[in-house]
Structure formats: structure tokens, C-alpha cells
Coordinates of C-alpha atoms in Angstrom, one line a residue:
M1351 CA -19.0 -9.7 -23.1
T1352 CA -16.4 -12.0 -21.5
I1353 CA -17.6 -14.4 -18.8
Q1354 CA -15.2 -16.5 -16.7
A1355 CA -15.6 -19.0 -13.9
F1356 CA -13.0 -20.0 -11.4
R1357 CA -13.1 -22.8 -8.9
G1358 CA -11.0 -23.2 -5.8
E1359 CA -10.6 -22.5 -2.1
I1360 CA -11.6 -18.8 -1.6
L1361 CA -10.8 -16.6 1.4
S1362 CA -11.3 -12.9 2.0
V1363 CA -11.7 -10.5 5.0
A1364 CA -13.7 -7.6 3.6
H1365 CA -14.3 -6.0 7.0
D1366 CA -12.2 -5.4 10.1
P1367 CA -12.4 -8.4 12.4
L1368 CA -12.0 -6.1 15.4
T1369 CA -15.4 -4.6 14.7
C1370 CA -17.2 -7.2 12.6
A1371 CA -17.8 -10.7 13.9
E1372 CA -18.7 -11.9 10.4
A1373 CA -15.6 -10.4 8.7
V1374 CA -14.1 -13.6 7.4
R1375 CA -15.6 -15.2 4.4
H1376 CA -14.3 -18.7 3.3
E1377 CA -15.5 -21.2 0.8
P1378 CA -13.4 -24.4 1.0
D1379 CA -14.7 -25.3 -2.5
G1380 CA -15.8 -22.0 -4.0
M1381 CA -16.7 -20.4 -7.3
L1382 CA -16.1 -17.0 -8.7
L1383 CA -18.0 -15.8 -11.7
V1384 CA -16.4 -12.9 -13.5
E1385 CA -18.0 -10.8 -16.3
D1386 CA -15.7 -8.3 -18.1
G1387 CA -13.3 -8.2 -15.2
I1388 CA -16.0 -7.7 -12.5
I1389 CA -17.1 -10.3 -10.0
V1390 CA -20.8 -11.0 -10.5
A1391 CA -21.2 -14.0 -8.2
R1392 CA -19.3 -15.8 -5.5
G1393 CA -20.3 -18.8 -3.4
A1394 CA -20.0 -22.5 -2.9
Y1395 CA -19.2 -24.4 -6.1
A1396 CA -22.0 -26.9 -5.3
D1397 CA -24.5 -24.0 -5.3
L1398 CA -23.3 -22.0 -8.3
A1399 CA -22.1 -24.7 -10.7
P1400 CA -25.6 -26.0 -11.5
L1401 CA -26.6 -22.5 -12.6
H1402 CA -23.8 -22.3 -15.0
A1403 CA -23.4 -25.9 -16.2
D1404 CA -22.5 -25.0 -19.8
M1405 CA -19.6 -22.7 -18.7
P1406 CA -16.0 -23.9 -18.7
V1407 CA -14.5 -23.6 -15.3
E1408 CA -10.8 -22.9 -14.5
T1409 CA -9.8 -24.8 -11.3
L1410 CA -7.1 -22.9 -9.4
P1411 CA -4.8 -25.0 -7.1
G1412 CA -4.2 -23.1 -3.9
L1413 CA -5.8 -20.5 -1.7
I1414 CA -7.5 -17.7 -3.6
V1415 CA -7.3 -14.3 -1.8
P1416 CA -7.8 -10.7 -2.9
G1417 CA -4.9 -9.1 -4.7
F1418 CA -2.7 -7.4 -2.1
I1419 CA -2.9 -3.6 -1.8
D1420 CA 0.3 -1.8 -0.8
A1421 CA -0.7 1.3 1.0
H1422 CA 2.8 3.0 0.9
V1423 CA 5.7 2.2 -1.4
H1424 CA 8.4 4.2 -3.2
Y1425 CA 9.1 3.1 -6.7
P1426 CA 12.3 5.2 -7.2
Q1427 CA 13.9 3.5 -4.2
M1428 CA 13.7 0.0 -5.7
D1429 CA 17.4 0.0 -6.5
R1430 CA 18.4 1.1 -3.0
I1431 CA 16.6 -1.7 -1.1
A1432 CA 19.0 -3.3 1.4
S1433 CA 21.3 -0.3 1.7
H1434 CA 23.4 -0.5 4.9
G1435 CA 24.1 1.6 7.8
E1436 CA 21.8 4.5 8.6
Q1437 CA 18.6 5.7 10.3
L1438 CA 16.0 7.8 8.4
L1439 CA 17.5 11.2 7.8
D1440 CA 21.0 10.1 7.2
W1441 CA 19.7 7.2 5.0
L1442 CA 17.8 9.6 2.9
D1443 CA 20.9 11.8 2.3
R1444 CA 23.3 8.9 1.8
H1445 CA 21.2 6.5 -0.3
I1446 CA 17.9 7.8 -1.4
F1447 CA 18.3 11.3 -2.6
P1448 CA 21.2 10.4 -5.0
A1449 CA 19.0 7.5 -6.4
E1450 CA 16.1 9.8 -6.9
K1451 CA 18.2 12.4 -8.8
A1452 CA 18.6 9.8 -11.6
F1453 CA 14.9 10.2 -12.4
A1454 CA 15.6 13.4 -14.1
D1455 CA 16.1 11.1 -17.1
R1456 CA 12.6 9.9 -18.4
A1457 CA 14.1 6.8 -19.9
H1458 CA 15.4 5.7 -16.4
A1459 CA 12.0 6.4 -14.9
D1460 CA 10.3 4.3 -17.6
L1461 CA 12.7 1.4 -17.0
V1462 CA 12.4 1.4 -13.2
A1463 CA 8.6 1.9 -13.3
G1464 CA 8.1 -1.3 -15.4
L1465 CA 10.4 -3.4 -13.2
F1466 CA 8.8 -2.1 -10.1
L1467 CA 5.2 -2.9 -11.2
D1468 CA 6.3 -6.4 -12.4
E1469 CA 7.8 -7.0 -9.0
L1470 CA 4.5 -6.0 -7.3
L1471 CA 2.6 -8.4 -9.5
R1472 CA 5.1 -11.2 -8.9
N1473 CA 4.3 -10.8 -5.2
G1474 CA 0.6 -10.8 -5.7
T1475 CA 0.1 -7.0 -5.2
T1476 CA -2.4 -5.6 -7.7
S1477 CA -3.0 -2.1 -6.2
A1478 CA -0.7 0.4 -4.6
L1479 CA -0.3 4.0 -3.3
V1480 CA 3.1 5.0 -4.7
F1481 CA 5.7 7.7 -4.1
P1482 CA 7.5 8.8 -7.3
T1483 CA 10.0 11.7 -7.3
V1484 CA 9.8 15.4 -7.6
H1485 CA 10.1 15.1 -11.4
A1486 CA 6.6 15.3 -13.1
H1487 CA 7.6 12.7 -15.7
S1488 CA 8.3 10.2 -12.9
V1489 CA 4.5 10.2 -12.5
D1490 CA 3.9 9.9 -16.2
A1491 CA 6.3 6.9 -16.4
L1492 CA 4.6 5.1 -13.5
F1493 CA 1.1 5.8 -14.9
D1494 CA 2.0 4.7 -18.4
A1495 CA 3.4 1.4 -17.1
A1496 CA 0.3 0.9 -14.8
L1497 CA -2.0 1.5 -17.8
A1498 CA -0.2 -1.1 -19.8
R1499 CA -0.7 -3.6 -17.0
N1500 CA -4.2 -2.5 -16.1
M1501 CA -3.2 -2.0 -12.4
R1502 CA -5.0 0.2 -9.9
I1503 CA -2.2 2.6 -9.0
I1504 CA -2.4 6.0 -7.1
S1505 CA 0.5 8.4 -7.2
G1506 CA 1.4 12.1 -7.6
K1507 CA 4.4 14.3 -8.0
V1508 CA 6.5 14.7 -4.9
L1509 CA 6.5 18.3 -3.5
M1510 CA 9.8 19.3 -1.8
D1511 CA 11.0 22.8 -2.4
L1512 CA 13.3 22.5 0.6
G1513 CA 14.9 19.3 -0.9
P1514 CA 18.5 18.9 -1.8
E1515 CA 20.0 20.4 -5.0
G1516 CA 18.6 18.5 -8.0
L1517 CA 15.4 17.5 -6.2
A1518 CA 14.0 20.8 -5.1
D1519 CA 11.0 22.4 -6.9
S1520 CA 9.1 25.5 -5.9
P1521 CA 5.6 26.3 -4.6
E1522 CA 4.7 27.6 -8.1
T1523 CA 6.1 24.6 -9.9
A1524 CA 4.5 22.3 -7.5
R1525 CA 1.1 23.8 -8.1
G1526 CA 1.4 24.1 -11.9
E1527 CA 2.8 20.6 -12.5
S1528 CA 0.4 19.0 -10.1
E1529 CA -2.6 20.6 -11.9
V1530 CA -1.3 19.4 -15.3
L1531 CA -0.8 15.9 -14.0
I1532 CA -4.3 15.7 -12.4
G1533 CA -5.8 16.9 -15.7
R1534 CA -3.8 14.5 -17.8
W1535 CA -4.5 11.4 -15.7
R1536 CA -7.9 11.9 -14.2
G1537 CA -10.2 9.2 -15.4
Q1538 CA -7.5 7.2 -17.2
G1539 CA -7.7 3.4 -16.6
R1540 CA -7.7 2.4 -13.0
L1541 CA -5.5 5.3 -11.9
G1542 CA -5.8 7.8 -9.1
Y1543 CA -3.9 10.9 -8.0
A1544 CA -2.4 11.8 -4.6
V1545 CA -1.0 15.2 -3.6
T1546 CA 2.4 14.2 -2.2
P1547 CA 4.5 16.5 -0.1
R1548 CA 7.4 14.3 1.0
F1549 CA 7.2 15.3 4.6
A1550 CA 7.0 18.4 6.8
L1551 CA 10.8 19.1 6.7
T1552 CA 11.1 19.2 2.9
S1553 CA 8.4 21.7 2.1
S1554 CA 8.2 25.4 3.0
D1555 CA 5.1 26.8 4.6
A1556 CA 4.2 28.3 1.2
Q1557 CA 4.4 24.8 -0.5
L1558 CA 2.4 23.2 2.3
H1559 CA -0.3 25.8 1.7
V1560 CA -0.2 24.8 -2.0
A1561 CA -0.7 21.2 -1.0
G1562 CA -3.7 22.1 1.1
A1563 CA -5.2 24.1 -1.8
L1564 CA -4.7 21.3 -4.2
L1565 CA -6.5 18.9 -1.8
A1566 CA -9.3 21.4 -1.4
D1567 CA -9.7 22.0 -5.1
H1568 CA -9.9 18.3 -6.1
A1569 CA -12.3 16.2 -4.2
D1570 CA -11.1 13.0 -5.8
V1571 CA -7.4 13.2 -4.8
L1572 CA -5.7 11.8 -1.8
L1573 CA -3.0 13.4 0.5
H1574 CA 0.0 11.1 0.8
T1575 CA 2.9 11.9 3.1
H1576 CA 5.0 10.7 6.0
L1577 CA 4.3 11.2 9.7
A1578 CA 6.1 10.5 13.0
E1579 CA 8.4 7.9 11.6
N1580 CA 11.7 8.5 13.5
I1581 CA 12.6 10.1 16.8
R1582 CA 15.2 12.5 15.3
E1583 CA 12.7 13.4 12.5
C1584 CA 10.0 14.2 15.1
A1585 CA 12.4 16.4 17.0
A1586 CA 13.4 18.3 13.9
V1587 CA 9.7 18.9 13.0
A1588 CA 9.1 20.1 16.6
A1589 CA 11.9 22.6 16.1
R1590 CA 10.6 23.7 12.7
F1591 CA 7.0 24.2 14.0
P1592 CA 7.4 25.3 17.6
D1593 CA 3.8 26.4 17.9
A1594 CA 2.4 23.1 16.7
A1595 CA 0.9 20.8 19.3
D1596 CA 2.6 17.8 17.7
Y1597 CA 3.8 16.5 14.3
L1598 CA 0.2 16.0 13.0
D1599 CA -0.7 19.5 14.0
A1600 CA 2.1 20.8 11.7
Y1601 CA 0.1 19.3 8.8
D1602 CA -3.3 20.2 10.2
R1603 CA -2.7 24.0 10.1
F1604 CA -2.3 23.7 6.3
G1605 CA -5.5 21.8 5.7
L1606 CA -3.8 18.5 5.2
V1607 CA -5.6 16.4 7.8
G1608 CA -8.9 14.9 6.6
A1609 CA -10.7 11.9 5.4
R1610 CA -8.5 11.6 2.3
S1611 CA -5.2 11.8 4.2
V1612 CA -2.9 8.8 4.2
F1613 CA 0.1 9.2 6.6
A1614 CA 2.9 6.6 6.3
H1615 CA 4.3 5.1 9.5
G1616 CA 2.8 7.0 12.5
I1617 CA 4.8 5.1 15.1
H1618 CA 5.4 8.1 17.4
L1619 CA 1.9 9.5 17.8
S1620 CA 0.4 11.2 20.8
D1621 CA -3.1 10.3 21.9
R1622 CA -4.1 13.8 20.9
A1623 CA -2.9 13.2 17.4
C1624 CA -4.6 9.8 17.2
A1625 CA -7.9 11.4 18.5
R1626 CA -7.6 14.1 15.8
M1627 CA -7.0 11.5 13.1
G1628 CA -9.9 9.4 14.3
Q1629 CA -12.2 12.4 14.3
S1630 CA -11.1 13.6 10.8
G1631 CA -11.1 10.1 9.1
A1632 CA -7.4 10.3 8.3
G1633 CA -5.5 7.0 8.4
V1634 CA -2.1 5.4 8.7
A1635 CA -0.1 3.1 6.3
V1636 CA 1.8 0.9 8.7
C1637 CA 5.2 -0.2 7.3
P1638 CA 6.7 -2.7 9.8
T1639 CA 9.7 -3.9 7.8
S1640 CA 10.8 -0.4 7.2
N1641 CA 10.4 0.7 10.8
L1642 CA 12.5 -2.3 11.9
F1643 CA 15.1 -1.9 9.2
L1644 CA 15.7 1.8 9.9
G1645 CA 15.5 1.4 13.7
S1646 CA 12.5 3.7 13.9
G1647 CA 10.3 1.8 16.3
F1648 CA 7.1 -0.3 16.4
F1649 CA 3.6 0.8 15.4
D1650 CA 1.1 0.8 18.3
F1651 CA -1.8 -1.3 17.0
A1652 CA -3.6 -1.1 20.3
Q1653 CA -3.4 2.7 20.4
A1654 CA -4.8 2.8 16.8
A1655 CA -7.6 0.5 17.8
R1656 CA -8.6 2.6 20.8
H1657 CA -9.0 5.6 18.6
G1658 CA -10.7 3.8 15.7
L1659 CA -8.0 4.7 13.2
T1660 CA -8.2 3.4 9.6
I1661 CA -5.0 1.5 8.9
G1662 CA -3.4 -0.5 6.1
L1663 CA -0.1 -2.1 5.4
G1664 CA 2.8 -0.9 3.2
T1665 CA 6.1 -2.3 2.2
D1666 CA 7.8 1.1 1.9
V1667 CA 10.5 -0.2 -0.4
G1668 CA 13.4 0.7 -0.3
A1669 CA 13.5 1.2 3.5
G1670 CA 11.3 -1.9 3.6
T1671 CA 13.0 -5.2 3.1
S1672 CA 10.6 -7.0 0.8
F1673 CA 7.9 -6.4 -1.9
S1674 CA 5.9 -9.3 -0.3
M1675 CA 2.8 -8.3 1.5
L1676 CA 2.8 -11.8 3.0
H1677 CA 6.2 -11.1 4.6
T1678 CA 5.1 -7.6 5.6
A1679 CA 2.0 -9.1 7.4
G1680 CA 4.3 -11.5 9.2
V1681 CA 6.6 -8.7 10.4
A1682 CA 3.5 -6.7 11.5
Y1683 CA 2.7 -9.6 13.8
Q1684 CA 6.1 -9.4 15.4
A1685 CA 6.1 -5.6 15.6
A1686 CA 2.7 -5.8 17.3
L1687 CA 4.0 -8.3 19.9
M1688 CA 6.7 -5.8 20.8
R1689 CA 3.9 -3.6 22.2
R1690 CA 2.0 -6.6 23.7
H1691 CA -0.6 -6.8 21.0
R1692 CA -1.5 -10.1 19.2
L1693 CA -2.3 -9.5 15.6
D1694 CA -4.7 -12.1 14.4
P1695 CA -3.7 -13.7 10.9
F1696 CA -7.2 -12.9 9.5
R1697 CA -6.8 -9.2 10.6
A1698 CA -3.4 -9.2 9.1
L1699 CA -4.9 -10.3 5.8
Y1700 CA -7.6 -7.7 6.1
L1701 CA -4.9 -5.0 6.6
A1702 CA -3.1 -6.2 3.5
T1703 CA -6.2 -6.2 1.3
A1704 CA -9.6 -4.6 2.3
G1705 CA -8.0 -2.5 5.1
S1706 CA -5.6 -0.9 2.7
A1707 CA -8.4 -0.5 0.2
A1708 CA -10.5 1.4 2.7
L1709 CA -7.5 3.6 3.6
L1710 CA -7.0 4.5 -0.1
H1711 CA -10.7 5.0 -0.7
I1712 CA -10.9 2.2 -3.2
G1713 CA -12.7 -0.3 -1.0
D1714 CA -15.8 -0.3 -3.2
R1715 CA -13.8 -1.6 -6.1
V1716 CA -11.1 -4.0 -4.7
G1717 CA -10.0 -5.8 -1.6
G1718 CA -12.9 -8.2 -0.7
L1719 CA -13.6 -10.4 -3.7
L1720 CA -17.2 -9.4 -3.4
P1721 CA -19.8 -9.2 -6.2
G1722 CA -19.5 -5.8 -7.9
Q1723 CA -15.7 -5.5 -7.2
E1724 CA -12.9 -5.9 -9.7
A1725 CA -11.6 -9.5 -10.0
D1726 CA -8.0 -8.8 -8.8
F1727 CA -6.8 -11.8 -6.8
A1728 CA -3.8 -14.0 -6.0
V1729 CA -3.5 -17.7 -5.6
L1730 CA -1.3 -18.8 -2.7
D1731 CA 0.6 -22.1 -2.6
C1732 CA 0.9 -23.5 0.9
A1733 CA 3.4 -26.1 -0.4
A1734 CA 5.6 -23.5 -2.1
T1735 CA 8.6 -24.6 0.0
P1736 CA 9.3 -27.9 1.7
L1737 CA 9.0 -26.1 5.1
L1738 CA 5.7 -24.5 4.3
A1739 CA 4.4 -27.8 3.0
R1740 CA 5.3 -29.6 6.1
R1741 CA 4.1 -26.9 8.5
T1742 CA 0.7 -26.6 6.7
A1743 CA 0.1 -30.3 5.9
D1744 CA -2.5 -30.9 8.7
A1745 CA -3.2 -27.3 9.7
D1746 CA -6.5 -25.6 9.9
L1747 CA -7.2 -22.4 7.9
A1748 CA -5.9 -20.0 10.5
E1749 CA -2.7 -21.9 10.9
R1750 CA -2.2 -22.1 7.2
L1751 CA -2.7 -18.4 6.8
F1752 CA -0.4 -17.6 9.7
A1753 CA 2.3 -19.9 8.3
L1754 CA 2.0 -18.2 4.9
Q1755 CA 2.5 -14.8 6.6
I1756 CA 5.5 -15.9 8.7
L1757 CA 7.2 -18.3 6.2
G1758 CA 5.9 -17.1 2.9
D1759 CA 7.2 -14.7 0.3
D1760 CA 7.0 -14.3 -3.5
R1761 CA 7.5 -18.0 -3.8
A1762 CA 4.1 -18.6 -2.2
V1763 CA 2.3 -16.6 -4.9
A1764 CA 1.5 -19.1 -7.5
R1765 CA -0.6 -16.8 -9.8
T1766 CA -1.7 -13.2 -9.9
Y1767 CA -4.9 -12.1 -11.7
I1768 CA -5.8 -8.6 -12.8
M1769 CA -9.6 -8.2 -13.5
G1770 CA -9.8 -11.9 -14.2
R1771 CA -6.8 -12.2 -16.4
R1772 CA -3.7 -14.0 -15.3
V1773 CA -0.5 -12.0 -15.5
A1774 CA 3.1 -13.2 -15.4
C1775 CA 4.5 -13.6 -11.8
G1776 CA 8.2 -14.0 -12.7

């Protein structure tokens, strides 16, 4: 049995501030007690320290927050971040599909998976829902690397039988390889599986039926795909499914809309689709840097709130412009303002931590720094740059947090901890 004690300023937002008045929990001088990687106590240092007077305490300089949880990110796209010149469909053809074909080589997949997870950790991200490629061993590479780092990673083989040459599978291959992967990785470490059709345009009806069957047959897996990201994409889906009420309905007819469904983007949604998602429990991974970079649009936070949608934040790299969830939260604020919605900095932190955890059905284990949860956390440095230091010198908590989201990036992540153990950040 390993017991650790940490002292410092602790902040978490374990519940949505829109619906919970007591969502923000803050100890200016707090203490975390961790036993074998699990938080067993949290509170004011003055209250807890006398109960554990004989225990060495590690004092952490900075603001301790839950490890960030990236609700939608593509690891094979890492080497195509900052690729110039296209919106979604042309960007995929020009930049992304050629990059993903390289993952036919397992050694390449292993290399990129390790670099990708290290970049997440450097940015304070400890859990993520990750797109691999159509190649089954791209999942193996990611999960092997995640096991070695003890990270909480959810992923699953991409299904795309209508994909380009070199990236197309078949309904039969999709079913068989997915079943093998689920059997191989179920219960391993802190890993989870997601049935992952790329999006409606890259899977035949037969393959979408396979995805629905996999979801129905395995109660512990998620559904992870894209939805209503780009105007041209939405038009193409409408042409492909002329009888569907909208883009979401194209998925719904195959049994892909339910409480375990995570849809990336969702920036061109009808009220009918939002109502259906709210009723079903499906949620959206909001990816503001990607939506801006590809010229796709701005997520409607107010619409999502009206329908009670579960939402989290994702970097979406490589369409996204940064692995930093701090930066992503800052751009989310700006995107929300484009639709006349003011995103509070505490709610932004919620979306990047416990909100994403709820979306990914791991909220009982991570996201809130609560007793019984795993001790994944990041230590943020408000003086990481001269500008941050000056801006936050006399600021209150809300101002400091907002400044970190607008001005911060990987430099503001002083330390990252996985289940109470510090990992390298650079």
C-alpha cells in the first residue's frame, strides 16, 4: 500500500455550473491524500494535516486541477497539424488520408502513438477518446503505449468501407477485427473501447448496421463518430440519405444514437436533432480550434443548453491547432461569443475535465478530484510567461483561470500526475 499526501491550491468543477450552484470546489491551501493511486481524502490542509501528522507531504507550487480529458482527438493526424489551405472534405483528401495510409506499418503506428501520448501528458491531458485508423494494429499500438503510461484512453478501429484505396475495409472485416480488439483489450489497464465509424459518408449502410450491432452487443463500449461539422459535408449526407430527417437521423436509423454515443463537432444541428440527442443521452465533443481552422462554423452553446445536451471539449488534432486543453477552452470562449453566449471560465474548466468525463462515461473515475476517483491531475503555473505573471499578479481566482485559458498553453502546465505519480511533461 502506497500513501501520498499533496499540499497546494486545489480547484475542480465536478458538476456543470449551469445546473449546480455548488459546482466549484476550491481550497486555497488544500490537501489531497492518495492511496495506491486513488484519492481517499481532500480538504483544507489545516483540517487534514493534523490527522496525518507523521506523513511526508509534497507541496505543489501552482494551481492543482484535474487532469484534462480530451473528448475527441485523432492520433494519426499528429504529423499533419497546421496543414494549409482546405475545408473539411478537401482537407481530408489532400492531407489526412495520405497520412493515415502510413499506418499500415505497425512500426510507424508505434512511433506516432508514443509521441502523441507524450504530447498529451506535456499539456496536462491524462484521458482521451482517440481516433486511430482503419488498421487494427493502429489500435494495438495506441493501447500498448497507453498501458505503458497508465493513461485512461478510449479508442477503436475506424470503420470506413467507402474510404479511399488503402484505407477501405469491409463490413465483414469491420465486424471481425472489432470483435477481436474488444476481446483483446477489454479489462486491460485503464483502457476502453469505442465503435468508430469515421462518419456517415465513409461507411455503407451494411457497415453502419455492423456498427449498430457491435454497439448493441457490447454494453461497455462507446460509439464515436463525427456529426454536422461542415456545410458541404451536411449537404453530402442529405444527398446520401434523402429520407433522413437530418444528419443525426442518418445515424439513428442504424441504432447509433443512444446514451453511449459521442458525436464530434455538432455545429450545424437542427432543434429536432438536439431534442433527440437530449432525449437519448447522446452528447457532443465540441472542437472549437478545429471548427475555426477549417472554417466550419461555431458551436451553439446556448442551443445545447436549452436541450440539456451533455458536452465536452476536444482538440481534434490535426484539424485542431493545439494539444492544449487550456488553449482549447480559450477558443471555446471566443467561439461562444460569436453566437452571443458568454462561456464562464469555471464552466470551461468543467467542460475540459468533468464534463468530458461525463460524456465519455468515466465520470465516476476521473475529472473531479473527488475521494474515490483516480489521482490524475495537473499543476498550472500562473507565472509561466512574463505576460501571464503580470496579468495574474493581483487577480482573483476567476480572473487567473480565465487568463490561463486565454494566454496559457503547454508552458503553463508545470507538472502532470497519473494516479498520483508525476510523469515527464517535456
